[in-house]
Tab-separated table of C-alpha atoms and ligand atoms in Angstrom:
chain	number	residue	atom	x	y	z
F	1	UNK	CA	0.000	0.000	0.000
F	2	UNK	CA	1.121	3.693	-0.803
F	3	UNK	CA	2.462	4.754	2.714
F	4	UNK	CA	-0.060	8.202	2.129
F	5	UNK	CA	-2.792	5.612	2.281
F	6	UNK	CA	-2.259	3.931	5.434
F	7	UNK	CA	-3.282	6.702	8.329
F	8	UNK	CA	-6.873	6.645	5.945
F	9	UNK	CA	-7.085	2.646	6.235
F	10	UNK	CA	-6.291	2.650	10.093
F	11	UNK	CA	-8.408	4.949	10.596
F	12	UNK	CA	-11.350	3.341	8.642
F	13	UNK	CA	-10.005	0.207	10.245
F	14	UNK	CA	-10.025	2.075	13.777
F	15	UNK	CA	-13.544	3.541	13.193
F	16	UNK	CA	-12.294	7.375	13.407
F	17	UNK	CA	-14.334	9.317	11.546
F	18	UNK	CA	-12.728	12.853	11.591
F	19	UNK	CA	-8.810	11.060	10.737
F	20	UNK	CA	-10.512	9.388	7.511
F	21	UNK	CA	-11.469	12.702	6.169
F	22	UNK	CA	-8.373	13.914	6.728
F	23	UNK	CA	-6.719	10.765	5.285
F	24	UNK	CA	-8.941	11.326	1.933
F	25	UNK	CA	-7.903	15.102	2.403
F	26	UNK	CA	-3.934	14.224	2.469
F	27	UNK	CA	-4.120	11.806	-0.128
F	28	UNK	CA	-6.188	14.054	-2.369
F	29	UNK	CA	-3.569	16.649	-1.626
F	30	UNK	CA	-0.608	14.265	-2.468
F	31	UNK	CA	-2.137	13.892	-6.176
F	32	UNK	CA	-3.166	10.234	-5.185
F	33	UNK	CA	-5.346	8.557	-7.684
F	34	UNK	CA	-9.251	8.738	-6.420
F	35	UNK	CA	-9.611	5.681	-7.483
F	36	UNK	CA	-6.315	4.062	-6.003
F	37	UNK	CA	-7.544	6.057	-2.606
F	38	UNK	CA	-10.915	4.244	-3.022
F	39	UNK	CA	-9.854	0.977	-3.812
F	40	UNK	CA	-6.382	0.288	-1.814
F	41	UNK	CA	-7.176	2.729	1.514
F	42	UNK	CA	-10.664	2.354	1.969
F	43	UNK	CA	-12.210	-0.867	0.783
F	44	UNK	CA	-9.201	-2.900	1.691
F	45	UNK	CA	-9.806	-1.274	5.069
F	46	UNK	CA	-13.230	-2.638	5.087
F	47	UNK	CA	-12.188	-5.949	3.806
F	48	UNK	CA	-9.852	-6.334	6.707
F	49	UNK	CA	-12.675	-5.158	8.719
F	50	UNK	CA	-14.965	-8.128	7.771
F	51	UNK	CA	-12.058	-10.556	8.064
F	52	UNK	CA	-11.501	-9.336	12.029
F	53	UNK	CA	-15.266	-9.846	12.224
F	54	UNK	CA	-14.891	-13.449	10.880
F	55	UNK	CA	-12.181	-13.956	13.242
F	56	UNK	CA	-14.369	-12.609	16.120
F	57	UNK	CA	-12.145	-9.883	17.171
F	58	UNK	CA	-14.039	-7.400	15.663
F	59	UNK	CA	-18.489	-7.717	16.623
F	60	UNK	CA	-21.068	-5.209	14.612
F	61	UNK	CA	-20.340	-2.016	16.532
F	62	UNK	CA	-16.510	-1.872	15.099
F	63	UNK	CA	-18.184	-3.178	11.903
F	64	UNK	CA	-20.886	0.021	12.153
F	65	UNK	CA	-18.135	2.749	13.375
F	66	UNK	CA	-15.330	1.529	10.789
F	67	UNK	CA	-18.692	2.238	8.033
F	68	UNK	CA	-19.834	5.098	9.605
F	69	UNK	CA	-15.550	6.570	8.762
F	70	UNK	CA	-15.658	5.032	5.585
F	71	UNK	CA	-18.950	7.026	4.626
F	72	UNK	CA	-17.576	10.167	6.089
F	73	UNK	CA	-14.580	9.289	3.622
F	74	UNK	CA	-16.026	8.314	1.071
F	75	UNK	CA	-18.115	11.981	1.252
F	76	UNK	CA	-14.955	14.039	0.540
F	77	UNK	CA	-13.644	11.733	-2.368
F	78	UNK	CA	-17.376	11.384	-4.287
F	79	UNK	CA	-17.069	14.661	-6.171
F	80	UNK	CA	-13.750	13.682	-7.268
F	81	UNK	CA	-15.468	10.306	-8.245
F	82	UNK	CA	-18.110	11.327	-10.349
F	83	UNK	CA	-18.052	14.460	-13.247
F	84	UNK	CA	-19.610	17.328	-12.679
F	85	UNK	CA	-21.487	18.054	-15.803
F	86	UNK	CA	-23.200	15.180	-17.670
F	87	UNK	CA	-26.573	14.274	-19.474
F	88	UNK	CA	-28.161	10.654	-18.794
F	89	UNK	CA	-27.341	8.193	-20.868
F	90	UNK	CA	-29.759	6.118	-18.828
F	91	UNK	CA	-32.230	5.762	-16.035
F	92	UNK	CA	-31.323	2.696	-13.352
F	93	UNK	CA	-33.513	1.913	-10.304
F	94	UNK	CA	-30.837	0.594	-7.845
F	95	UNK	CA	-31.333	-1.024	-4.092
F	96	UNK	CA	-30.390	-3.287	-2.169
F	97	UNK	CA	-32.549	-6.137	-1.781
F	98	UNK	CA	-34.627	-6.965	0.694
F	99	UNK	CA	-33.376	-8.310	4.578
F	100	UNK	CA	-30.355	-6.565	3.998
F	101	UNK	CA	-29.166	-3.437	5.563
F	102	UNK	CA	-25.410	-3.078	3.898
F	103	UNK	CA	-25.498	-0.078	1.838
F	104	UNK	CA	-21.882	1.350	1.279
F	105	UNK	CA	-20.994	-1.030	-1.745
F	106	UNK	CA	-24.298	-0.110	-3.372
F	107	UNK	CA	-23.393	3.589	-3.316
F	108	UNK	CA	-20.117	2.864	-4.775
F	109	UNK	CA	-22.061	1.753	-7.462
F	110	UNK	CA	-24.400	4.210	-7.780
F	111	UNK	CA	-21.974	6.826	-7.125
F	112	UNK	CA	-19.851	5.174	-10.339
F	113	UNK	CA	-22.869	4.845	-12.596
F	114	UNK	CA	-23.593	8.770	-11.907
F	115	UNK	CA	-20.023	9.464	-12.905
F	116	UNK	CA	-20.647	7.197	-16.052
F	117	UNK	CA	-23.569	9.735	-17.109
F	118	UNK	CA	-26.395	7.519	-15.533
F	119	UNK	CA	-29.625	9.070	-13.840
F	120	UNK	CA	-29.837	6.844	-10.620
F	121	UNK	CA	-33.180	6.416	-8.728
F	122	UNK	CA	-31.857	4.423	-5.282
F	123	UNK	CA	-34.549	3.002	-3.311
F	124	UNK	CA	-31.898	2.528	-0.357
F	125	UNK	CA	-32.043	-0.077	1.569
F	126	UNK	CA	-34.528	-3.810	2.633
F	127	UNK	CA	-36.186	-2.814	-0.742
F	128	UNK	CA	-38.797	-5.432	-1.307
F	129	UNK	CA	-39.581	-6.991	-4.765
F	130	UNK	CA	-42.914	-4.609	-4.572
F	131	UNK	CA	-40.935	-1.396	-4.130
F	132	UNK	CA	-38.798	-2.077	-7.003
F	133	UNK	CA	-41.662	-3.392	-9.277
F	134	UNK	CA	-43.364	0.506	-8.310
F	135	UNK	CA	-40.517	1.888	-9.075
F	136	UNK	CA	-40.073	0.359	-11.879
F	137	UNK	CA	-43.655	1.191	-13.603
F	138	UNK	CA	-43.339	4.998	-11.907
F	139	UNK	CA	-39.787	5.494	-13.413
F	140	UNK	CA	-39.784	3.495	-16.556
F	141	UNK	CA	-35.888	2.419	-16.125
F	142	UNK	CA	-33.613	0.759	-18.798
F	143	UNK	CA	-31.737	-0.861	-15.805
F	144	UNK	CA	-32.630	-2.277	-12.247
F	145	UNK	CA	-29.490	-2.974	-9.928
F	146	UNK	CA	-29.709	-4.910	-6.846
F	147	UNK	CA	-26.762	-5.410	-3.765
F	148	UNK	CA	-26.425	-8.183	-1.643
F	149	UNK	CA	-24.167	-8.678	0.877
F	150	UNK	CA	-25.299	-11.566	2.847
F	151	UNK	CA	-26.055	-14.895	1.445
F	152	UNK	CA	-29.161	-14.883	3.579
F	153	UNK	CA	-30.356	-11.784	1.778
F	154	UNK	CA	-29.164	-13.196	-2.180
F	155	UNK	CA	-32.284	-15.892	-3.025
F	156	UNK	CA	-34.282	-11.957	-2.592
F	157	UNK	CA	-32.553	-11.159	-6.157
F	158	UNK	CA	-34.282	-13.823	-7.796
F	159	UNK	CA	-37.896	-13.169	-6.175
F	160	UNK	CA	-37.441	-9.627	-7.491
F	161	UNK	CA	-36.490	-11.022	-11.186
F	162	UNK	CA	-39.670	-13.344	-10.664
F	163	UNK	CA	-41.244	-10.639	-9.517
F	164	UNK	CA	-40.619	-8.669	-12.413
F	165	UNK	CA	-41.796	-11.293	-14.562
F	166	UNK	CA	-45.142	-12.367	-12.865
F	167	UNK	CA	-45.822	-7.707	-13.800
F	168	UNK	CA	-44.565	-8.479	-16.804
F	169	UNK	CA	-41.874	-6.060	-16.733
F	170	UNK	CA	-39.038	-8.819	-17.805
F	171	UNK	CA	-38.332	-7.806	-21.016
F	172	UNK	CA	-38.299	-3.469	-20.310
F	173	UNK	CA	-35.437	-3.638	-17.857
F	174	UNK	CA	-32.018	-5.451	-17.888
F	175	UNK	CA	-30.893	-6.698	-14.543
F	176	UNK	CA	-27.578	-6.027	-12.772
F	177	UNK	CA	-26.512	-7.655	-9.777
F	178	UNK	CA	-23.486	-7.723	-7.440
F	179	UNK	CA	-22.240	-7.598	-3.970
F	180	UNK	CA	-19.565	-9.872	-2.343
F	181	UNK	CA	-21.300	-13.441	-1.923
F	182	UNK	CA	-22.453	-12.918	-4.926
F	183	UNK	CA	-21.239	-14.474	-8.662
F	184	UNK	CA	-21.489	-14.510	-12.495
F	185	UNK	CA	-22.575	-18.161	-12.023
F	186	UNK	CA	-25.140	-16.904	-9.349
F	187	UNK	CA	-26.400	-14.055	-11.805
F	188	UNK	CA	-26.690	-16.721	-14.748
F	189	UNK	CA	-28.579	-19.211	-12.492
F	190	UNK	CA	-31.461	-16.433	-11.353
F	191	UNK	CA	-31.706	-15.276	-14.666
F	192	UNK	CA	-30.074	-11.795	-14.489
F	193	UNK	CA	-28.823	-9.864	-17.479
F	194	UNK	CA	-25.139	-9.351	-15.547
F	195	UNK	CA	-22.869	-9.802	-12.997
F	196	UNK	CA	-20.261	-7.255	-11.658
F	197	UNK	CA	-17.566	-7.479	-9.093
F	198	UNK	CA	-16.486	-4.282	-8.479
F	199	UNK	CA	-18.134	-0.657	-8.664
F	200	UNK	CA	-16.001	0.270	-11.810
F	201	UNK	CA	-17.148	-2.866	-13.783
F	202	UNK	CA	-20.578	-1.854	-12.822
F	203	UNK	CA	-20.480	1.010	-14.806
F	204	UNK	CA	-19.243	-0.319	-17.749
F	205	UNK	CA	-21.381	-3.646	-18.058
F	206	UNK	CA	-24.345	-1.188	-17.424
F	207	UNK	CA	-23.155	1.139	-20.592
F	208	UNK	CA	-22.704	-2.274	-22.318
F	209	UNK	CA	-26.162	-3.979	-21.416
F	210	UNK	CA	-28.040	-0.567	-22.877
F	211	UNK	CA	-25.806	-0.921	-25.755
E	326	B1M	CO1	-22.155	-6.987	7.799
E	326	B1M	N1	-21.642	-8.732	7.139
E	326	B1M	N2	-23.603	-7.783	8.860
E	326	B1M	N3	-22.457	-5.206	8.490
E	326	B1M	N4	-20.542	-6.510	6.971
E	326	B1M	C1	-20.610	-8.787	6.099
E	326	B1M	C2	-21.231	-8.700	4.716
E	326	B1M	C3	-19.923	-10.202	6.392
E	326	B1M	C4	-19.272	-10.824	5.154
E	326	B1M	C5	-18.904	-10.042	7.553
E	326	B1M	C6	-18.175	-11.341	7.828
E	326	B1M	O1	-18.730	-12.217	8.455
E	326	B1M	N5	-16.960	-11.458	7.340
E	326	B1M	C7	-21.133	-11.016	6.957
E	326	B1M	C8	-21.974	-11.787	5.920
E	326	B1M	C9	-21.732	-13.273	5.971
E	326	B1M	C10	-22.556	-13.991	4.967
E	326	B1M	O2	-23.662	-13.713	4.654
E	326	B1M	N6	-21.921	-15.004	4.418
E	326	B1M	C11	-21.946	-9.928	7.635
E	326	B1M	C12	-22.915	-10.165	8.646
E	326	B1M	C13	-23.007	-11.584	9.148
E	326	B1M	C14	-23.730	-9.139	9.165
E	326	B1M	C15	-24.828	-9.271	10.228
E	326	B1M	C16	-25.752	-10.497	10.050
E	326	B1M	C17	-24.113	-9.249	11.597
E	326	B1M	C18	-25.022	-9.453	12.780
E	326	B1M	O3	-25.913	-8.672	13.034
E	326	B1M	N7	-24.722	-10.518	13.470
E	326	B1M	C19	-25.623	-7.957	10.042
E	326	B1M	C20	-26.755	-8.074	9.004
E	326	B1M	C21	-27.601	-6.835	8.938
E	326	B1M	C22	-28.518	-6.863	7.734
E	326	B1M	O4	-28.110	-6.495	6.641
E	326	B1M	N8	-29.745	-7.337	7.919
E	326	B1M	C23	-24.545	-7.051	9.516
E	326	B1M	C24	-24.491	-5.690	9.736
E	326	B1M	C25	-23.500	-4.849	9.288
E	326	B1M	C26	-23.409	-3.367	9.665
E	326	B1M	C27	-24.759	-2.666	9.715
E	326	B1M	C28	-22.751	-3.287	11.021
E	326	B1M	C29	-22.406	-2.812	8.595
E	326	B1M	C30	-23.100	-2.259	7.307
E	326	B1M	C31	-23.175	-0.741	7.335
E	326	B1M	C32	-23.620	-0.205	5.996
E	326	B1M	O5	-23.505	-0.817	4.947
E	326	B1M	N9	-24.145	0.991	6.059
E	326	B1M	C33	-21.703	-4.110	8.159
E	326	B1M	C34	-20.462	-4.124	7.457
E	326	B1M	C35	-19.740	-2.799	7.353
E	326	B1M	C36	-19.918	-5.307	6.905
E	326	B1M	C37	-18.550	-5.526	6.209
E	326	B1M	C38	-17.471	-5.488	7.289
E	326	B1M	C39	-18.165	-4.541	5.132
E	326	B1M	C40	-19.187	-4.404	3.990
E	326	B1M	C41	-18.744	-3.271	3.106
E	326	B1M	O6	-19.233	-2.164	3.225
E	326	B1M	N10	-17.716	-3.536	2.253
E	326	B1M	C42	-18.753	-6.962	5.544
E	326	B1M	C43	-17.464	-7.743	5.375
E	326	B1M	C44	-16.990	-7.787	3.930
E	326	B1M	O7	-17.703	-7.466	2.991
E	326	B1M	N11	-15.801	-8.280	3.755
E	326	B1M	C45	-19.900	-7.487	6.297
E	326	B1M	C46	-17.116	-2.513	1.409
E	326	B1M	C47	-17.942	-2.380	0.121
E	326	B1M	C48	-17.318	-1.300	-0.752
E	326	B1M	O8	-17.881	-3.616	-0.559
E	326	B1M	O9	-20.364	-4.043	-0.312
E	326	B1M	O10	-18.828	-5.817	-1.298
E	326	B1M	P1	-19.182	-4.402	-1.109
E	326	B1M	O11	-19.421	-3.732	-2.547
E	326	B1M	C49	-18.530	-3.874	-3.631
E	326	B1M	C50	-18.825	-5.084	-4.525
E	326	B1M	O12	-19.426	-6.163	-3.844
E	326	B1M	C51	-19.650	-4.523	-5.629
E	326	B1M	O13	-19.156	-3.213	-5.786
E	326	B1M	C52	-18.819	-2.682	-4.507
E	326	B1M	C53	-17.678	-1.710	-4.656
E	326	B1M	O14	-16.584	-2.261	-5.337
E	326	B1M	N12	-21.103	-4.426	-5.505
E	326	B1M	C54	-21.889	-4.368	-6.626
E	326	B1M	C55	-21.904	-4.270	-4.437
E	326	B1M	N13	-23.172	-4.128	-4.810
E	326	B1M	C56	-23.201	-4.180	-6.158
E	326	B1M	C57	-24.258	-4.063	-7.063
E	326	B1M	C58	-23.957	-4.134	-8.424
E	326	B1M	C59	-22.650	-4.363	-8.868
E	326	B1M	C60	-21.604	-4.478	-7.985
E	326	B1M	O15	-24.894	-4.003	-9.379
E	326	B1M	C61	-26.134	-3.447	-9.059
């Protein structure tokens, strides 16, 4: 890791709100890639965050506080993230699905797929099959993008694709799924339109599903 990074990852890791601004602030400052300061100080931060979890060292406050920094973070660095001046290429309902209450990867995406020229209608969080069916007939979106982080929460992506087929909605929107437990084989097997791993992908497989 670039050593300009690592005060912003312990503090994400540490749950220190106030130091992670200023660690987005210094890197900024330093000419550090957005990207790079995204990718290698704060979600490797989080990673490691999950992994003390699974080791039970870490329990869900640290897990809340070390989000709650990476949010404040991830505040600063979001205008550097996304362009300032841009017309729609597209119109995506995003959310993620319902049970599940992890929201920080999902706006990463959304966050990337505004800086790829999309207009993004985010139904936050535990968004039910019904609220993104409404959403879908109010908005009329090329695109519906769902988040899972919890393998509990995942079968929910296929109810809303069934979903969307018992309203007969199937064929208007393309599906987009991600979030960590989730896979390409996964997004094949519920009948999604595309997988993507990573925030950055995200915005490109959506350009490339609305051709
Ligand atoms: Co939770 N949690 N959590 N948690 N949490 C995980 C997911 C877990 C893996 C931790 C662990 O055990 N190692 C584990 C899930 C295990 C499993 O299902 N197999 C877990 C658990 C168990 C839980 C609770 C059940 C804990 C409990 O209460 N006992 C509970 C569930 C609550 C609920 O949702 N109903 C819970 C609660 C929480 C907090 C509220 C404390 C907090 C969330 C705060 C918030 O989001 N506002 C939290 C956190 C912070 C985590 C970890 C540590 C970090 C998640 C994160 O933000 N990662 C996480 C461990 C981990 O993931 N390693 C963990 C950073 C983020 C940028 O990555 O979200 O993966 P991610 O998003 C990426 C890609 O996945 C992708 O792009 C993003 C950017 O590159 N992507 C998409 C995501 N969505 C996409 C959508 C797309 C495309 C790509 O298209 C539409």
């Amino acid at each position: 890791m670039n050593d300009i990074l690592k005060p912003l990852y312990d503090a994400i890791l540490n749950g220190q709100q106030k130091p992670a601004v200023a660690g987005v602030q210094a890197a900024l400052d330093a000419g550090v890639d957005p990207i790079v300061i995204l990718n290698e100080g704060m979600i490797a931060a989080m990673k490691q965050v999950g992994k003390l979890f699974e080791d039970g060292e870490y329990f869900v406050p640290e897990m809340l506080i070390a989000a709650r920094a990476m949010q404040s973070g991830l505040a600063l660095l979001k205008p550097r993230l996304v362009q300032a001046d841009y017309k729609p290429v597209g119109k995506i309902v995003m959310g993620t699905v319902k049970g599940d209450l992890h929201d920080i990867g999902k706006n990463l995406v959304a966050m990337m797929l505004e800086g790829a020229a999309f207009e993004i209608i985010d139904l936050g969080v535990d968004v039910t099959p019904e609220k993104f069916i409404a959403a879908v007939k109010t908005h009329q979106p090329q695109l519906i993008g769902m988040s899972a982080l919890l393998t509990t929460t995942m079968p929910n992506m296929k109810t809303t694709i069934d979903a969307l087929v018992a309203a007969g909605l199937r064929e208007q929107v393309k599906v987009l799924i991600g979030g960590a437990p989730v896979t390409d084989a996964y997004a094949k097997l519920i009948g999604a339109d595309a997988y993507a791993p990573d925030a950055s992908r995200a915005a490109s497989i959506a350009k490339s599903l609305i051709g």
